[in-house]
Structures are given as C-alpha cells and as structure tokens.
Amino acid sequence: MERAIVHMDLDTFFVSCERLVNSQLKGIPLIIGGGDRGVVSSCSYEARAFGVRSAMPMKMALRLCPQAKVVKGDMELYSKLSHTVTEIIEEKAPVVEKASIDEFYLDLTGMDKFFGTYRWTNELGARIEKETGLPISYALSVNKTVSKIGTGESKPNGHREIPNTDVKPFLDPLSIRKIPGLGEVTFTLLSRIGIRQIRTLSEMPAEVLQQMIGKNGIDLWKKANGIDFTPVEPYRERKSLSTEHTFTQDTIDIPKLRALLSGMVEKLAFQLRDEEWLTCTVTVKIRYSNFDTETKQCRIPYTSADHMLTKTVLELFERLYQRRMRLRLVGIQFSGLVRGSYQINLFEDTQEMMALYQAMDKMKKRYGFDAVARCAGARLKNG
C-alpha cells in the first residue's frame, strides 16, 4: 500500500500569532525577538524581503530593515494557539506527530479507500484557518522528506499533492539546500565539487557519498532519490523526563539542596536539547524523613534552557519546602513535551547566551556530560 504522509507547517507562526491579536501589524515588516544584543526568533515575509532571517543578530536585522517593527514575543500566546491547532488535527487525523510547536506530520495511509486523501487534507487545512485564523501550508506525498520539501515549496499559505510518479520530477531541479538535515558544512563541501541540484546528488553512487561525508551519506542519497521509510511517530511517545535523588542521610542543608536541584536541572535540560524536546510543565517533588511526599507544579512557556528551568525549579522548591524537616528525597519532572529547538523562545537572551549553550552542549556530547558544568551543580559535586 502506498503511503500517504502529510506535512503541515503554520506559516511564520510567531508573526501570525502577533497579527491575530494586533491587526495593525499586518502587511508591515515585523521582527520577533529580544533587545539590541538579542537574536531574531521569527520575522515576517515583508522583513525577509530585506534579507532578515531567523537566528540573525538583532543589530544586523535592523541595519537591513530599519523600518521593521520589533515585538518581544509572547510564548504563552504561541503555546496556547499551538495547542489549539494540535487538538483540531488530533481530532481528525489517525496518526499525528508534532514535530515542533508549529509543525506536524500526519499518516493518512489507507484513508483513500473511503475518500480522497488530498481532499480530506484540504478540508482539514481550511478548518484550521477558519477556527484559528492562522495561515498554514501543507503537502501530501509518499513520505516525510518529500512532503516536508513540498510544504516549503508551497509557502506562503499554499498546498500541493506530490504522488509517487511525480516525486523525482519535483525533487530533481531543486537546490540540495531543500533537503531536510543537510547542513551548511555539507552544502559547502558538495557545492565545491559542483553538486548543487538534487538531481546531481541523486545520480552519485551512494558509496561515494558515504566516503565523502560519513555514515549520513547513504541517508542523504536516499532523500535525494525520494526514499524515506521514517514512520510518523506520535509526539506523545515520550510524555516526560524526570530524575530523583535519594540521600544516604536525610538532610536539611538548603545550599546543598539548591545546588543539587540546579545540577539535576542541567542534566535534564541537556537531555531535552539533545533529543530536541521542549517542556511547558515543571514539577518538583520532595519526600520528608517521615515519608510524607509533596509536589508542586507550574506551567511555563515552552523551553529547554537551563537558566529558565533552574529559576522555575528553585522557586517551586522554595514554595514547597515549608516544614523545615529533614528531606530524604528530591525529584524533578519536565512534562508536556513537544518537539522543538530551544532557540525559538529565548526572546530575552543574547547571541552570546545562545552560543554558550551550543558550545557547552557540543563539549558534553564529545567528552561526556561531566566535561563542563554550571558552577552551582559543580560546587555540589566537588564539595
């Protein structure tokens, strides 16, 4: 049975959300981001026409487009609207994967026995736009790679169907930049030897690509040929990340407890980023020496940044730990997970802060988690 995979992407999602609540922002260059030392989280098509791009330093963006309106961003609003869209899709589609806060995959395989799959997709897209007011682009094809590229080629606010017979004619003339997961280093390497179109890449021997760029070469060759058997996996597959620590001796040492919690947050936050998750619900648990157990929970804007999560966890701990009895256990849980990259919600952070996270994560992946740590968590380990 031929697969039927839909990729849906809410167009310039943050910008569209801001325009929903403020119609005066429509039709003008709009940048979502932090202050002068921050970075661009999102921007409108009007701003992109001047060369503004996501993750660009704000100073550079405003030099390119000085007339742009800058909005700080409201993750609470974005999270709420993302949840609304998710509910609409999950109510109708049999299998849904939420790839990020504004991106979805749907597996409609077999549904064409009952009615046209593309017609069904168009009806769902129309319902999303009618009920939320958010523009959405989407594409239906035989796998995730082709449908995602199809969505990108349909933007803004467009849609298309790419049946199996049209996959190669659709992909061949496109730039290799369109292939999901092909980074700047690989693009530069391939461009130097004249490989700039997907057609050229697809005609290369897969073994040669593997020798050039390593184990990902085979996957890249498959994508260039429209081959992708990756399943659509419901994002609820992992509902939470958690960790607990039981003391060998019950303790009332507040600095020690705060340092331990900071270290626990750092470890979980790194796991979130490594697996590309964002969390919106934080829970702290404590167990007293008499085995009484208490928890406190709060919702926050989607994030996977240490400093935001640590602040929330320590605030919850202060509100929770009121009895001043010795503790035998502390625990942390991050839940309400969705796929996404932690950069999207660092509205108040600087380019230096983002670079620091990337550098620390790179060192942890290469040399192990303990290779580098924040002072609070390291103090406990060394103390």
Short mmCIF file of C-alpha atoms in Angstrom, two decimals:
data_model
loop_
_atom_site.label_atom_id
_atom_site.label_comp_id
_atom_site.label_asym_id
_atom_site.label_seq_id
_atom_site.Cartn_x
_atom_site.Cartn_y
_atom_site.Cartn_z
CA MET A 1 0.00 0.00 0.00
CA GLU A 2 1.38 3.40 -1.00
CA ARG A 3 1.95 5.64 1.98
CA ALA A 4 0.12 8.97 2.32
CA ILE A 5 2.09 11.37 4.53
CA VAL A 6 1.09 14.98 5.10
CA HIS A 7 3.41 17.69 6.39
CA MET A 8 1.75 20.80 7.83
CA ASP A 9 3.56 23.97 8.83
CA LEU A 10 1.99 27.11 10.31
CA ASP A 11 3.37 30.00 8.23
CA THR A 12 5.66 32.41 10.14
CA PHE A 13 3.87 31.16 13.25
CA PHE A 14 5.02 33.73 15.81
CA VAL A 15 4.33 36.58 13.38
CA SER A 16 0.87 35.20 12.56
CA CYS A 17 0.03 34.92 16.27
CA GLU A 18 1.02 38.55 16.89
CA ARG A 19 -1.08 39.70 13.94
CA LEU A 20 -4.09 37.84 15.30
CA VAL A 21 -4.10 40.00 18.42
CA ASN A 22 -2.96 43.21 16.70
CA SER A 23 -4.27 43.73 13.17
CA GLN A 24 -2.12 46.87 12.78
CA LEU A 25 0.90 44.56 12.37
CA LYS A 26 -0.45 43.08 9.13
CA GLY A 27 1.41 43.90 5.93
CA ILE A 28 4.42 45.56 7.58
CA PRO A 29 7.96 44.25 8.19
CA LEU A 30 7.78 42.54 11.59
CA ILE A 31 10.57 41.03 13.69
CA ILE A 32 10.02 38.87 16.76
CA GLY A 33 13.00 38.92 19.10
CA GLY A 34 14.90 40.41 22.01
CA GLY A 35 16.80 43.64 22.51
CA ASP A 36 19.76 45.06 20.63
CA ARG A 37 22.04 42.20 21.72
CA GLY A 38 19.42 39.51 21.10
CA VAL A 39 18.62 37.48 18.01
CA VAL A 40 15.69 37.20 15.61
CA SER A 41 13.28 34.45 16.68
CA SER A 42 10.98 34.93 13.69
CA CYS A 43 10.21 37.52 11.04
CA SER A 44 7.52 38.29 8.51
CA TYR A 45 7.88 37.79 4.77
CA GLU A 46 7.99 41.58 4.42
CA ALA A 47 11.13 41.62 6.60
CA ARG A 48 12.62 38.61 4.79
CA ALA A 49 12.47 40.59 1.57
CA PHE A 50 15.22 42.79 3.08
CA GLY A 51 17.40 39.79 3.97
CA VAL A 52 16.29 39.33 7.60
CA ARG A 53 16.41 35.71 8.79
CA SER A 54 15.75 33.74 11.98
CA ALA A 55 18.72 33.49 14.40
CA MET A 56 20.25 36.66 12.90
CA PRO A 57 21.62 39.18 15.44
CA MET A 58 19.05 41.93 16.01
CA LYS A 59 21.54 44.68 15.22
CA MET A 60 22.19 43.19 11.80
CA ALA A 61 18.46 42.66 11.17
CA LEU A 62 17.67 46.29 11.96
CA ARG A 63 20.50 47.50 9.73
CA LEU A 64 18.99 45.52 6.86
CA CYS A 65 15.44 46.62 7.65
CA PRO A 66 15.45 49.73 9.89
CA GLN A 67 11.74 50.34 9.33
CA ALA A 68 10.78 46.96 10.84
CA LYS A 69 8.50 46.80 13.87
CA VAL A 70 10.11 44.76 16.67
CA VAL A 71 7.95 42.73 19.06
CA LYS A 72 9.40 40.98 22.08
CA GLY A 73 7.29 37.83 21.69
CA ASP A 74 4.72 36.04 23.84
CA MET A 75 5.37 32.31 24.26
CA GLU A 76 2.26 31.89 26.37
CA LEU A 77 0.17 33.05 23.40
CA TYR A 78 2.12 30.89 20.96
CA SER A 79 1.85 27.81 23.17
CA LYS A 80 -1.89 28.29 23.58
CA LEU A 81 -2.53 28.65 19.84
CA SER A 82 -0.23 25.70 19.06
CA HIS A 83 -2.24 23.58 21.48
CA THR A 84 -5.48 24.64 19.77
CA VAL A 85 -4.17 23.61 16.34
CA THR A 86 -2.90 20.31 17.77
CA GLU A 87 -6.34 19.49 19.16
CA ILE A 88 -8.02 20.19 15.80
CA ILE A 89 -5.57 17.92 13.95
CA GLU A 90 -5.65 15.11 16.51
CA GLU A 91 -9.45 15.10 16.48
CA LYS A 92 -9.44 14.22 12.77
CA ALA A 93 -6.17 12.51 11.83
CA PRO A 94 -5.49 8.85 12.77
CA VAL A 95 -1.74 9.28 13.41
CA VAL A 96 -0.15 12.66 14.25
CA GLU A 97 3.43 13.59 15.04
CA LYS A 98 4.00 17.07 16.42
CA ALA A 99 7.48 17.80 15.13
CA SER A 100 7.69 21.24 16.75
CA ILE A 101 5.47 23.99 18.12
CA ASP A 102 4.27 24.84 14.58
CA GLU A 103 4.96 21.71 12.52
CA PHE A 104 3.05 18.43 12.14
CA TYR A 105 3.22 15.13 10.24
CA LEU A 106 0.06 13.10 9.56
CA ASP A 107 -0.08 9.49 8.35
CA LEU A 108 -3.23 9.03 6.25
CA THR A 109 -2.20 5.73 4.66
CA GLY A 110 -5.26 3.69 3.68
CA MET A 111 -7.73 6.52 4.07
CA ASP A 112 -8.06 6.91 0.30
CA LYS A 113 -10.25 3.79 0.34
CA PHE A 114 -13.00 5.89 1.88
CA PHE A 115 -12.48 9.35 0.37
CA GLY A 116 -9.82 11.36 -1.42
CA THR A 117 -6.84 11.84 0.90
CA TYR A 118 -5.84 15.17 -0.63
CA ARG A 119 -9.42 16.45 -0.45
CA TRP A 120 -9.53 15.41 3.21
CA THR A 121 -6.26 17.28 3.83
CA ASN A 122 -7.61 20.42 2.16
CA GLU A 123 -10.70 20.29 4.36
CA LEU A 124 -8.55 19.96 7.48
CA GLY A 125 -6.34 22.87 6.42
CA ALA A 126 -9.41 25.04 5.76
CA ARG A 127 -10.82 24.16 9.17
CA ILE A 128 -7.58 25.11 10.93
CA GLU A 129 -7.51 28.50 9.19
CA LYS A 130 -11.22 29.13 9.88
CA GLU A 131 -11.13 28.22 13.57
CA THR A 132 -7.78 29.79 14.49
CA GLY A 133 -7.20 32.49 11.88
CA LEU A 134 -3.67 31.15 11.33
CA PRO A 135 -2.32 30.60 7.79
CA ILE A 136 -0.97 27.11 7.16
CA SER A 137 0.94 25.43 4.34
CA TYR A 138 0.98 21.70 3.70
CA ALA A 139 1.87 18.97 1.22
CA LEU A 140 0.76 15.37 0.74
CA SER A 141 3.21 12.81 -0.60
CA VAL A 142 4.61 9.30 -0.08
CA ASN A 143 6.99 10.05 2.81
CA LYS A 144 8.09 12.66 5.34
CA THR A 145 11.03 14.01 3.35
CA VAL A 146 9.10 14.74 0.16
CA SER A 147 6.07 16.16 1.96
CA LYS A 148 8.26 18.48 4.05
CA ILE A 149 10.08 19.77 0.97
CA GLY A 150 6.68 20.12 -0.72
CA THR A 151 5.42 22.29 2.12
CA GLY A 152 8.48 24.51 1.88
CA GLU A 153 7.90 24.96 -1.84
CA SER A 154 4.21 25.79 -1.23
CA LYS A 155 4.81 28.65 1.20
CA PRO A 156 3.31 31.03 1.98
CA ASN A 157 -0.20 29.73 2.67
CA GLY A 158 -0.13 27.13 -0.11
CA HIS A 159 -0.58 23.40 -0.57
CA ARG A 160 0.18 20.65 -3.07
CA GLU A 161 -0.01 16.93 -3.72
CA ILE A 162 3.07 15.02 -4.92
CA PRO A 163 2.14 11.46 -5.96
CA ASN A 164 4.82 8.81 -6.30
CA THR A 165 5.12 9.28 -10.07
CA ASP A 166 5.90 12.99 -9.59
CA VAL A 167 8.46 12.67 -6.78
CA LYS A 168 11.59 12.64 -8.94
CA PRO A 169 10.40 15.37 -11.36
CA PHE A 170 9.52 17.51 -8.33
CA LEU A 171 12.82 16.99 -6.47
CA ASP A 172 15.34 16.94 -9.31
CA PRO A 173 15.53 20.68 -10.20
CA LEU A 174 15.59 21.87 -6.58
CA SER A 175 18.68 23.02 -4.68
CA ILE A 176 20.24 20.48 -2.32
CA ARG A 177 19.63 23.09 0.41
CA LYS A 178 16.00 21.96 0.34
CA ILE A 179 16.87 18.50 1.71
CA PRO A 180 15.98 18.31 5.44
CA GLY A 181 19.01 17.76 7.63
CA LEU A 182 21.60 18.91 5.07
CA GLY A 183 23.73 21.40 6.99
CA GLU A 184 25.90 24.29 5.86
CA VAL A 185 29.16 22.32 6.08
CA THR A 186 27.82 19.53 3.86
CA PHE A 187 26.33 22.05 1.43
CA THR A 188 29.67 23.83 1.10
CA LEU A 189 31.52 20.54 0.59
CA LEU A 190 29.14 19.35 -2.13
CA SER A 191 29.00 22.75 -3.82
CA ARG A 192 32.77 22.79 -4.21
CA ILE A 193 32.58 19.72 -6.43
CA GLY A 194 29.65 21.07 -8.43
CA ILE A 195 26.78 19.29 -6.67
CA ARG A 196 24.10 21.94 -6.20
CA GLN A 197 20.94 20.31 -7.55
CA ILE A 198 19.15 17.33 -6.06
CA ARG A 199 19.24 15.58 -9.45
CA THR A 200 23.06 15.62 -9.48
CA LEU A 201 23.18 14.36 -5.90
CA SER A 202 20.73 11.54 -6.63
CA GLU A 203 22.86 10.33 -9.55
CA MET A 204 26.01 9.99 -7.44
CA PRO A 205 26.93 6.48 -6.23
CA ALA A 206 25.76 6.16 -2.63
CA GLU A 207 29.10 4.63 -1.62
CA VAL A 208 30.96 7.72 -2.84
CA LEU A 209 28.73 9.97 -0.74
CA GLN A 210 29.34 7.77 2.28
CA GLN A 211 33.10 8.08 1.80
CA MET A 212 32.81 11.86 1.47
CA ILE A 213 30.57 12.73 4.41
CA GLY A 214 30.45 9.59 6.55
CA LYS A 215 27.53 7.48 7.71
CA ASN A 216 24.95 10.13 6.79
CA GLY A 217 25.90 9.82 3.13
CA ILE A 218 23.56 6.90 2.49
CA ASP A 219 20.62 8.70 4.15
CA LEU A 220 21.34 11.82 2.10
CA TRP A 221 21.40 9.78 -1.12
CA LYS A 222 18.07 8.18 -0.23
CA LYS A 223 16.45 11.54 0.45
CA ALA A 224 17.76 12.92 -2.84
CA ASN A 225 16.04 9.95 -4.54
CA GLY A 226 12.79 10.48 -2.64
CA ILE A 227 13.31 7.42 -0.41
CA ASP A 228 12.32 7.73 3.25
CA PHE A 229 10.74 5.00 5.36
CA THR A 230 10.76 7.02 8.60
CA PRO A 231 7.43 6.43 10.36
CA VAL A 232 5.11 9.13 11.66
CA GLU A 233 5.50 8.75 15.41
CA PRO A 234 3.00 10.37 17.80
CA TYR A 235 4.79 13.05 19.80
CA ARG A 236 3.24 11.67 22.98
CA GLU A 237 5.66 8.76 22.72
CA ARG A 238 7.69 10.50 25.44
CA LYS A 239 5.44 12.31 27.86
CA SER A 240 8.03 13.45 30.38
CA LEU A 241 11.62 13.46 31.57
CA SER A 242 12.33 13.10 35.26
CA THR A 243 15.04 12.41 37.80
CA GLU A 244 15.16 11.82 41.55
CA HIS A 245 17.85 11.75 44.21
CA THR A 246 17.57 9.83 47.48
CA PHE A 247 20.01 10.92 50.18
CA THR A 248 22.05 8.36 52.10
CA GLN A 249 21.40 10.55 55.13
CA ASP A 250 18.36 12.82 55.47
CA THR A 251 19.33 16.46 55.09
CA ILE A 252 18.15 19.98 55.86
CA ASP A 253 21.12 21.68 54.19
CA ILE A 254 19.42 24.30 51.98
CA PRO A 255 22.50 25.36 49.95
CA LYS A 256 23.22 21.68 49.27
CA LEU A 257 19.63 21.08 48.17
CA ARG A 258 19.60 24.10 45.86
CA ALA A 259 22.92 23.05 44.31
CA LEU A 260 21.65 19.52 43.79
CA LEU A 261 18.46 20.74 42.13
CA SER A 262 20.48 23.03 39.84
CA GLY A 263 22.65 20.10 38.78
CA MET A 264 19.60 17.92 38.18
CA VAL A 265 18.02 20.61 36.02
CA GLU A 266 21.19 21.00 33.99
CA LYS A 267 21.28 17.28 33.24
CA LEU A 268 17.61 17.08 32.24
CA ALA A 269 17.78 20.27 30.17
CA PHE A 270 20.74 18.89 28.25
CA GLN A 271 18.73 15.74 27.55
CA LEU A 272 15.82 17.87 26.34
CA ARG A 273 18.05 19.71 23.88
CA ASP A 274 19.89 16.58 22.80
CA GLU A 275 16.61 14.83 21.96
CA GLU A 276 15.05 18.06 20.61
CA TRP A 277 12.25 18.43 23.13
CA LEU A 278 10.66 21.49 24.72
CA THR A 279 8.82 21.36 28.03
CA CYS A 280 5.98 23.51 29.31
CA THR A 281 5.26 21.88 32.69
CA VAL A 282 7.70 21.68 35.61
CA THR A 283 7.10 19.57 38.73
CA VAL A 284 9.20 19.42 41.89
CA LYS A 285 8.80 16.60 44.43
CA ILE A 286 10.14 16.30 47.96
CA ARG A 287 9.89 13.47 50.49
CA TYR A 288 10.39 14.20 54.18
CA SER A 289 12.16 11.92 56.63
CA ASN A 290 8.75 10.63 57.83
CA PHE A 291 7.97 9.62 54.18
CA ASP A 292 5.38 12.36 53.66
CA THR A 293 5.60 13.28 49.97
CA GLU A 294 4.58 16.61 48.43
CA THR A 295 4.71 18.01 44.91
CA LYS A 296 4.20 21.39 43.30
CA GLN A 297 3.76 22.08 39.61
CA CYS A 298 3.54 25.07 37.27
CA ARG A 299 3.22 25.76 33.54
CA ILE A 300 5.77 27.88 31.72
CA PRO A 301 6.39 28.91 28.10
CA TYR A 302 7.96 26.07 26.10
CA THR A 303 11.71 25.92 26.74
CA SER A 304 14.71 23.68 27.28
CA ALA A 305 17.08 26.36 28.57
CA ASP A 306 18.90 25.66 31.85
CA HIS A 307 18.63 29.13 33.29
CA MET A 308 14.86 29.39 32.74
CA LEU A 309 14.18 25.90 34.11
CA THR A 310 16.53 26.31 37.08
CA LYS A 311 14.80 29.52 38.13
CA THR A 312 11.39 27.81 37.98
CA VAL A 313 12.54 24.71 39.86
CA LEU A 314 14.15 26.71 42.68
CA GLU A 315 11.07 28.92 43.01
CA LEU A 316 8.84 25.83 43.24
CA PHE A 317 11.17 24.30 45.82
CA GLU A 318 11.04 27.42 48.00
CA ARG A 319 7.22 27.38 47.91
CA LEU A 320 7.08 23.64 48.51
CA TYR A 321 9.60 23.16 51.31
CA GLN A 322 7.87 24.84 54.24
CA ARG A 323 8.03 22.36 57.11
CA ARG A 324 11.80 22.56 57.70
CA MET A 325 12.01 18.85 58.41
CA ARG A 326 14.85 16.77 57.05
CA LEU A 327 14.42 15.55 53.49
CA ARG A 328 15.20 12.06 52.21
CA LEU A 329 14.40 12.65 48.52
CA VAL A 330 14.05 15.41 45.92
CA GLY A 331 12.82 14.98 42.36
CA ILE A 332 12.16 16.99 39.18
CA GLN A 333 9.90 16.23 36.24
CA PHE A 334 9.54 18.06 32.92
CA SER A 335 6.34 17.17 31.08
CA GLY A 336 4.05 18.48 28.33
CA LEU A 337 6.84 17.79 25.85
CA VAL A 338 6.74 18.81 22.20
CA ARG A 339 9.40 18.57 19.53
CA GLY A 340 11.37 21.74 19.02
CA SER A 341 14.64 23.60 19.30
CA TYR A 342 15.41 25.60 22.42
CA GLN A 343 16.45 28.69 20.45
CA ILE A 344 12.88 29.55 19.48
CA ASN A 345 11.89 31.00 22.83
CA LEU A 346 15.00 32.78 24.09
CA PHE A 347 13.49 36.21 23.45
CA GLU A 348 15.45 37.93 26.16
CA ASP A 349 18.75 36.15 25.58
CA THR A 350 21.72 37.44 23.71
CA GLN A 351 23.60 35.92 20.83
CA GLU A 352 26.37 35.18 23.33
CA MET A 353 23.97 33.19 25.52
CA MET A 354 22.86 31.05 22.59
CA ALA A 355 26.49 30.49 21.55
CA LEU A 356 27.32 29.45 25.12
CA TYR A 357 24.57 26.80 25.14
CA GLN A 358 25.74 25.45 21.80
CA ALA A 359 29.38 25.31 22.93
CA MET A 360 28.55 23.61 26.24
CA ASP A 361 26.31 21.04 24.56
CA LYS A 362 28.97 20.30 21.99
CA MET A 363 31.55 19.64 24.72
CA LYS A 364 29.13 17.45 26.68
CA LYS A 365 28.37 15.34 23.60
CA ARG A 366 32.04 14.94 22.75
CA TYR A 367 33.64 14.48 26.16
CA GLY A 368 30.70 13.41 28.33
CA PHE A 369 28.15 15.27 30.42
CA ASP A 370 30.61 15.99 33.27
CA ALA A 371 33.12 17.69 30.94
CA VAL A 372 31.60 21.10 31.65
CA ALA A 373 29.02 22.19 34.22
CA ARG A 374 27.46 25.28 35.72
CA CYS A 375 29.00 26.48 38.95
CA ALA A 376 26.04 25.60 41.18
CA GLY A 377 25.89 21.96 40.18
CA ALA A 378 29.69 21.60 40.04
CA ARG A 379 30.00 23.03 43.55
CA LEU A 380 27.93 20.18 44.94
CA LYS A 381 29.93 17.55 43.08
CA ASN A 382 33.23 18.94 44.27
CA GLY A 383 32.04 19.68 47.80
#
